């Protein structure tokens, strides 16, 4: 699977980022794993999904730079 980095909180290192999956209409988000049982229960995630937490500023930047 080939990825293209769209935007991140930092230019280098491990930080929240958003990637496009090349040749698809999908994206992958890197962030802190959500492990709060109450939050996960409220989301009712299927077994094959997980949740990550990213800054709202990253979503705003993604929208401004790549989705406008």
PDB file of N, CA and C in Angstrom:
ATOM      1  N   UNK A   1       0.858  -1.170   0.000  1.00  0.00           N
ATOM      2  CA  UNK A   1       0.000   0.000   0.000  1.00  0.00           C
ATOM      3  C   UNK A   1       0.902   1.231   0.000  1.00  0.00           C
ATOM      4  N   UNK A   2       0.748   2.059  -1.006  1.00  0.00           N
ATOM      5  CA  UNK A   2       1.544   3.283  -1.107  1.00  0.00           C
ATOM      6  C   UNK A   2       0.770   4.455  -0.519  1.00  0.00           C
ATOM      7  N   UNK A   3       1.476   5.273   0.282  1.00  0.00           N
ATOM      8  CA  UNK A   3       0.855   6.411   0.948  1.00  0.00           C
ATOM      9  C   UNK A   3       1.529   7.711   0.536  1.00  0.00           C
ATOM     10  N   UNK A   4       0.733   8.776   0.518  1.00  0.00           N
ATOM     11  CA  UNK A   4       1.251  10.119   0.305  1.00  0.00           C
ATOM     12  C   UNK A   4       0.863  10.954   1.511  1.00  0.00           C
ATOM     13  N   UNK A   5       1.840  11.531   2.194  1.00  0.00           N
ATOM     14  CA  UNK A   5       1.575  12.375   3.358  1.00  0.00           C
ATOM     15  C   UNK A   5       0.914  13.668   2.889  1.00  0.00           C
ATOM     16  N   UNK A   6      -0.236  13.975   3.453  1.00  0.00           N
ATOM     17  CA  UNK A   6      -0.954  15.196   3.098  1.00  0.00           C
ATOM     18  C   UNK A   6      -0.628  16.337   4.048  1.00  0.00           C
ATOM     19  N   UNK A   7      -0.700  16.059   5.347  1.00  0.00           N
ATOM     20  CA  UNK A   7      -0.502  17.106   6.341  1.00  0.00           C
ATOM     21  C   UNK A   7      -0.157  16.459   7.677  1.00  0.00           C
ATOM     22  N   UNK A   8       0.608  17.190   8.483  1.00  0.00           N
ATOM     23  CA  UNK A   8       0.961  16.690   9.806  1.00  0.00           C
ATOM     24  C   UNK A   8       1.161  17.833  10.787  1.00  0.00           C
ATOM     25  N   UNK A   9       1.179  17.488  12.055  1.00  0.00           N
ATOM     26  CA  UNK A   9       1.390  18.474  13.109  1.00  0.00           C
ATOM     27  C   UNK A   9       2.839  18.923  13.187  1.00  0.00           C
ATOM     28  N   UNK A  10       3.761  18.095  12.712  1.00  0.00           N
ATOM     29  CA  UNK A  10       5.175  18.459  12.695  1.00  0.00           C
ATOM     30  C   UNK A  10       5.762  17.993  11.364  1.00  0.00           C
ATOM     31  N   UNK A  11       6.875  18.551  11.016  1.00  0.00           N
ATOM     32  CA  UNK A  11       7.493  18.200   9.736  1.00  0.00           C
ATOM     33  C   UNK A  11       8.317  16.920   9.807  1.00  0.00           C
ATOM     34  N   UNK A  12       8.829  16.601  10.994  1.00  0.00           N
ATOM     35  CA  UNK A  12       9.640  15.396  11.153  1.00  0.00           C
ATOM     36  C   UNK A  12       9.209  14.693  12.423  1.00  0.00           C
ATOM     37  N   UNK A  13       9.385  13.392  12.466  1.00  0.00           N
ATOM     38  CA  UNK A  13       9.100  12.646  13.687  1.00  0.00           C
ATOM     39  C   UNK A  13       7.703  12.073  13.714  1.00  0.00           C
ATOM     40  N   UNK A  14       7.386  11.445  14.822  1.00  0.00           N
ATOM     41  CA  UNK A  14       6.090  10.789  14.998  1.00  0.00           C
ATOM     42  C   UNK A  14       5.112  11.782  15.617  1.00  0.00           C
ATOM     43  N   UNK A  15       4.158  12.225  14.825  1.00  0.00           N
ATOM     44  CA  UNK A  15       3.141  13.154  15.300  1.00  0.00           C
ATOM     45  C   UNK A  15       1.863  12.888  14.506  1.00  0.00           C
ATOM     46  N   UNK A  16       0.736  13.424  14.941  1.00  0.00           N
ATOM     47  CA  UNK A  16      -0.495  13.219  14.180  1.00  0.00           C
ATOM     48  C   UNK A  16      -0.328  13.665  12.725  1.00  0.00           C
ATOM     49  N   UNK A  17      -0.754  12.796  11.804  1.00  0.00           N
ATOM     50  CA  UNK A  17      -0.621  13.055  10.372  1.00  0.00           C
ATOM     51  C   UNK A  17      -1.807  12.458   9.630  1.00  0.00           C
ATOM     52  N   UNK A  18      -2.019  12.937   8.416  1.00  0.00           N
ATOM     53  CA  UNK A  18      -3.033  12.367   7.529  1.00  0.00           C
ATOM     54  C   UNK A  18      -2.346  11.994   6.222  1.00  0.00           C
ATOM     55  N   UNK A  19      -2.619  10.790   5.760  1.00  0.00           N
ATOM     56  CA  UNK A  19      -2.038  10.273   4.520  1.00  0.00           C
ATOM     57  C   UNK A  19      -3.146   9.919   3.541  1.00  0.00           C
ATOM     58  N   UNK A  20      -2.890  10.105   2.253  1.00  0.00           N
ATOM     59  CA  UNK A  20      -3.761   9.590   1.203  1.00  0.00           C
ATOM     60  C   UNK A  20      -3.247   8.205   0.831  1.00  0.00           C
ATOM     61  N   UNK A  21      -4.168   7.276   0.602  1.00  0.00           N
ATOM     62  CA  UNK A  21      -3.794   5.960   0.101  1.00  0.00           C
ATOM     63  C   UNK A  21      -3.791   6.078  -1.416  1.00  0.00           C
ATOM     64  N   UNK A  22      -2.608   5.954  -2.003  1.00  0.00           N
ATOM     65  CA  UNK A  22      -2.455   6.157  -3.440  1.00  0.00           C
ATOM     66  C   UNK A  22      -3.406   5.272  -4.243  1.00  0.00           C
ATOM     67  N   UNK A  23      -3.933   5.836  -5.316  1.00  0.00           N
ATOM     68  CA  UNK A  23      -4.833   5.148  -6.249  1.00  0.00           C
ATOM     69  C   UNK A  23      -6.151   4.734  -5.618  1.00  0.00           C
ATOM     70  N   UNK A  24      -6.550   5.396  -4.526  1.00  0.00           N
ATOM     71  CA  UNK A  24      -7.842   5.138  -3.899  1.00  0.00           C
ATOM     72  C   UNK A  24      -8.440   6.480  -3.474  1.00  0.00           C
ATOM     73  N   UNK A  25      -9.623   6.441  -2.916  1.00  0.00           N
ATOM     74  CA  UNK A  25     -10.256   7.626  -2.349  1.00  0.00           C
ATOM     75  C   UNK A  25     -10.241   7.537  -0.825  1.00  0.00           C
ATOM     76  N   UNK A  26      -9.240   6.835  -0.271  1.00  0.00           N
ATOM     77  CA  UNK A  26      -9.143   6.601   1.169  1.00  0.00           C
ATOM     78  C   UNK A  26      -8.035   7.443   1.789  1.00  0.00           C
ATOM     79  N   UNK A  27      -8.148   7.622   3.102  1.00  0.00           N
ATOM     80  CA  UNK A  27      -7.122   8.305   3.877  1.00  0.00           C
ATOM     81  C   UNK A  27      -6.817   7.479   5.114  1.00  0.00           C
ATOM     82  N   UNK A  28      -5.622   7.634   5.627  1.00  0.00           N
ATOM     83  CA  UNK A  28      -5.219   7.005   6.881  1.00  0.00           C
ATOM     84  C   UNK A  28      -4.796   8.114   7.822  1.00  0.00           C
ATOM     85  N   UNK A  29      -5.259   8.036   9.048  1.00  0.00           N
ATOM     86  CA  UNK A  29      -4.959   9.042  10.059  1.00  0.00           C
ATOM     87  C   UNK A  29      -4.056   8.431  11.122  1.00  0.00           C
ATOM     88  N   UNK A  30      -2.992   9.137  11.451  1.00  0.00           N
ATOM     89  CA  UNK A  30      -2.096   8.732  12.538  1.00  0.00           C
ATOM     90  C   UNK A  30      -2.357   9.649  13.714  1.00  0.00           C
ATOM     91  N   UNK A  31      -2.563   9.062  14.876  1.00  0.00           N
ATOM     92  CA  UNK A  31      -2.786   9.855  16.072  1.00  0.00           C
ATOM     93  C   UNK A  31      -2.644   8.983  17.305  1.00  0.00           C
ATOM     94  N   UNK A  32      -3.006   9.538  18.442  1.00  0.00           N
ATOM     95  CA  UNK A  32      -2.931   8.779  19.691  1.00  0.00           C
ATOM     96  C   UNK A  32      -4.105   7.804  19.765  1.00  0.00           C
ATOM     97  N   UNK A  33      -3.827   6.585  20.135  1.00  0.00           N
ATOM     98  CA  UNK A  33      -4.852   5.554  20.257  1.00  0.00           C
ATOM     99  C   UNK A  33      -5.840   5.924  21.362  1.00  0.00           C
ATOM    100  N   UNK A  34      -7.116   5.803  21.059  1.00  0.00           N
ATOM    101  CA  UNK A  34      -8.153   6.016  22.063  1.00  0.00           C
ATOM    102  C   UNK A  34      -8.309   4.717  22.841  1.00  0.00           C
ATOM    103  N   UNK A  35      -8.070   4.781  24.132  1.00  0.00           N
ATOM    104  CA  UNK A  35      -8.187   3.567  24.945  1.00  0.00           C
ATOM    105  C   UNK A  35      -9.134   3.754  26.133  1.00  0.00           C
ATOM    106  N   UNK A  36      -9.853   4.863  26.164  1.00  0.00           N
ATOM    107  CA  UNK A  36     -10.816   5.111  27.236  1.00  0.00           C
ATOM    108  C   UNK A  36     -12.036   4.213  27.016  1.00  0.00           C
ATOM    109  N   UNK A  37     -12.320   3.290  27.924  1.00  0.00           N
ATOM    110  CA  UNK A  37     -13.427   2.346  27.740  1.00  0.00           C
ATOM    111  C   UNK A  37     -14.781   3.027  27.534  1.00  0.00           C
ATOM    112  N   UNK A  38     -15.023   4.109  28.240  1.00  0.00           N
ATOM    113  CA  UNK A  38     -16.307   4.811  28.106  1.00  0.00           C
ATOM    114  C   UNK A  38     -16.448   5.433  26.713  1.00  0.00           C
ATOM    115  N   UNK A  39     -15.392   6.039  26.222  1.00  0.00           N
ATOM    116  CA  UNK A  39     -15.430   6.638  24.885  1.00  0.00           C
ATOM    117  C   UNK A  39     -15.617   5.556  23.822  1.00  0.00           C
ATOM    118  N   UNK A  40     -14.881   4.462  23.939  1.00  0.00           N
ATOM    119  CA  UNK A  40     -14.997   3.379  22.962  1.00  0.00           C
ATOM    120  C   UNK A  40     -16.385   2.750  22.990  1.00  0.00           C
ATOM    121  N   UNK A  41     -16.954   2.592  24.171  1.00  0.00           N
ATOM    122  CA  UNK A  41     -18.302   2.028  24.278  1.00  0.00           C
ATOM    123  C   UNK A  41     -19.321   2.951  23.615  1.00  0.00           C
ATOM    124  N   UNK A  42     -19.161   4.248  23.805  1.00  0.00           N
ATOM    125  CA  UNK A  42     -20.089   5.205  23.204  1.00  0.00           C
ATOM    126  C   UNK A  42     -20.006   5.182  21.684  1.00  0.00           C
ATOM    127  N   UNK A  43     -18.828   4.885  21.140  1.00  0.00           N
ATOM    128  CA  UNK A  43     -18.639   4.848  19.691  1.00  0.00           C
ATOM    129  C   UNK A  43     -19.144   3.550  19.062  1.00  0.00           C
ATOM    130  N   UNK A  44     -19.229   2.495  19.850  1.00  0.00           N
ATOM    131  CA  UNK A  44     -19.689   1.184  19.375  1.00  0.00           C
ATOM    132  C   UNK A  44     -18.964   0.744  18.096  1.00  0.00           C
ATOM    133  N   UNK A  45     -17.643   0.714  18.185  1.00  0.00           N
ATOM    134  CA  UNK A  45     -16.815   0.342  17.042  1.00  0.00           C
ATOM    135  C   UNK A  45     -16.905  -1.153  16.753  1.00  0.00           C
ATOM    136  N   UNK A  46     -16.934  -1.526  15.480  1.00  0.00           N
ATOM    137  CA  UNK A  46     -16.839  -2.943  15.136  1.00  0.00           C
ATOM    138  C   UNK A  46     -15.447  -3.484  15.484  1.00  0.00           C
ATOM    139  N   UNK A  47     -15.315  -4.781  15.578  1.00  0.00           N
ATOM    140  CA  UNK A  47     -14.053  -5.414  15.949  1.00  0.00           C
ATOM    141  C   UNK A  47     -12.903  -5.047  15.005  1.00  0.00           C
ATOM    142  N   UNK A  48     -13.189  -4.796  13.751  1.00  0.00           N
ATOM    143  CA  UNK A  48     -12.121  -4.530  12.781  1.00  0.00           C
ATOM    144  C   UNK A  48     -11.787  -3.044  12.657  1.00  0.00           C
ATOM    145  N   UNK A  49     -12.276  -2.199  13.565  1.00  0.00           N
ATOM    146  CA  UNK A  49     -11.982  -0.777  13.532  1.00  0.00           C
ATOM    147  C   UNK A  49     -11.382  -0.327  14.854  1.00  0.00           C
ATOM    148  N   UNK A  50     -10.706   0.815  14.811  1.00  0.00           N
ATOM    149  CA  UNK A  50     -10.145   1.424  16.011  1.00  0.00           C
ATOM    150  C   UNK A  50     -10.400   2.921  15.937  1.00  0.00           C
ATOM    151  N   UNK A  51     -10.023   3.637  16.946  1.00  0.00           N
ATOM    152  CA  UNK A  51     -10.192   5.081  16.967  1.00  0.00           C
ATOM    153  C   UNK A  51      -8.867   5.729  17.335  1.00  0.00           C
ATOM    154  N   UNK A  52      -8.573   6.848  16.688  1.00  0.00           N
ATOM    155  CA  UNK A  52      -7.395   7.636  17.025  1.00  0.00           C
ATOM    156  C   UNK A  52      -7.827   9.066  17.281  1.00  0.00           C
ATOM    157  N   UNK A  53      -7.038   9.745  18.076  1.00  0.00           N
ATOM    158  CA  UNK A  53      -7.344  11.125  18.454  1.00  0.00           C
ATOM    159  C   UNK A  53      -6.336  12.048  17.783  1.00  0.00           C
ATOM    160  N   UNK A  54      -6.841  13.048  17.053  1.00  0.00           N
ATOM    161  CA  UNK A  54      -5.971  14.020  16.391  1.00  0.00           C
ATOM    162  C   UNK A  54      -6.457  15.428  16.704  1.00  0.00           C
ATOM    163  N   UNK A  55      -5.574  16.409  16.617  1.00  0.00           N
ATOM    164  CA  UNK A  55      -5.961  17.787  16.899  1.00  0.00           C
ATOM    165  C   UNK A  55      -6.928  18.335  15.839  1.00  0.00           C
ATOM    166  N   UNK A  56      -7.898  19.114  16.259  1.00  0.00           N
ATOM    167  CA  UNK A  56      -8.817  19.768  15.322  1.00  0.00           C
ATOM    168  C   UNK A  56      -8.056  20.674  14.355  1.00  0.00           C
ATOM    169  N   UNK A  57      -6.958  21.260  14.824  1.00  0.00           N
ATOM    170  CA  UNK A  57      -6.158  22.127  13.947  1.00  0.00           C
ATOM    171  C   UNK A  57      -5.631  21.355  12.741  1.00  0.00           C
ATOM    172  N   UNK A  58      -5.372  20.070  12.917  1.00  0.00           N
ATOM    173  CA  UNK A  58      -4.904  19.248  11.806  1.00  0.00           C
ATOM    174  C   UNK A  58      -6.023  19.052  10.780  1.00  0.00           C
ATOM    175  N   UNK A  59      -7.241  18.838  11.244  1.00  0.00           N
ATOM    176  CA  UNK A  59      -8.373  18.709  10.323  1.00  0.00           C
ATOM    177  C   UNK A  59      -8.624  20.014   9.570  1.00  0.00           C
ATOM    178  N   UNK A  60      -8.509  21.148  10.273  1.00  0.00           N
ATOM    179  CA  UNK A  60      -8.692  22.445   9.607  1.00  0.00           C
ATOM    180  C   UNK A  60      -7.640  22.657   8.529  1.00  0.00           C
ATOM    181  N   UNK A  61      -6.407  22.306   8.858  1.00  0.00           N
ATOM    182  CA  UNK A  61      -5.312  22.454   7.880  1.00  0.00           C
ATOM    183  C   UNK A  61      -5.512  21.520   6.689  1.00  0.00           C
ATOM    184  N   UNK A  62      -5.939  20.295   6.953  1.00  0.00           N
ATOM    185  CA  UNK A  62      -6.241  19.354   5.882  1.00  0.00           C
ATOM    186  C   UNK A  62      -7.301  19.916   4.945  1.00  0.00           C
ATOM    187  N   UNK A  63      -8.386  20.438   5.522  1.00  0.00           N
ATOM    188  CA  UNK A  63      -9.470  21.003   4.718  1.00  0.00           C
ATOM    189  C   UNK A  63      -8.976  22.207   3.908  1.00  0.00           C
ATOM    190  N   UNK A  64      -8.228  23.067   4.540  1.00  0.00           N
ATOM    191  CA  UNK A  64      -7.742  24.293   3.895  1.00  0.00           C
ATOM    192  C   UNK A  64      -6.785  23.977   2.763  1.00  0.00           C
ATOM    193  N   UNK A  65      -5.878  23.028   2.971  1.00  0.00           N
ATOM    194  CA  UNK A  65      -4.812  22.766   2.009  1.00  0.00           C
ATOM    195  C   UNK A  65      -5.139  21.695   0.965  1.00  0.00           C
ATOM    196  N   UNK A  66      -6.091  20.790   1.280  1.00  0.00           N
ATOM    197  CA  UNK A  66      -6.296  19.655   0.365  1.00  0.00           C
ATOM    198  C   UNK A  66      -7.744  19.410  -0.025  1.00  0.00           C
ATOM    199  N   UNK A  67      -8.692  19.991   0.675  1.00  0.00           N
ATOM    200  CA  UNK A  67     -10.097  19.674   0.391  1.00  0.00           C
ATOM    201  C   UNK A  67     -10.890  20.869  -0.102  1.00  0.00           C
ATOM    202  N   UNK A  68     -10.267  22.029  -0.177  1.00  0.00           N
ATOM    203  CA  UNK A  68     -10.978  23.243  -0.592  1.00  0.00           C
ATOM    204  C   UNK A  68     -11.119  23.321  -2.088  1.00  0.00           C
TER     205      UNK A  68
END
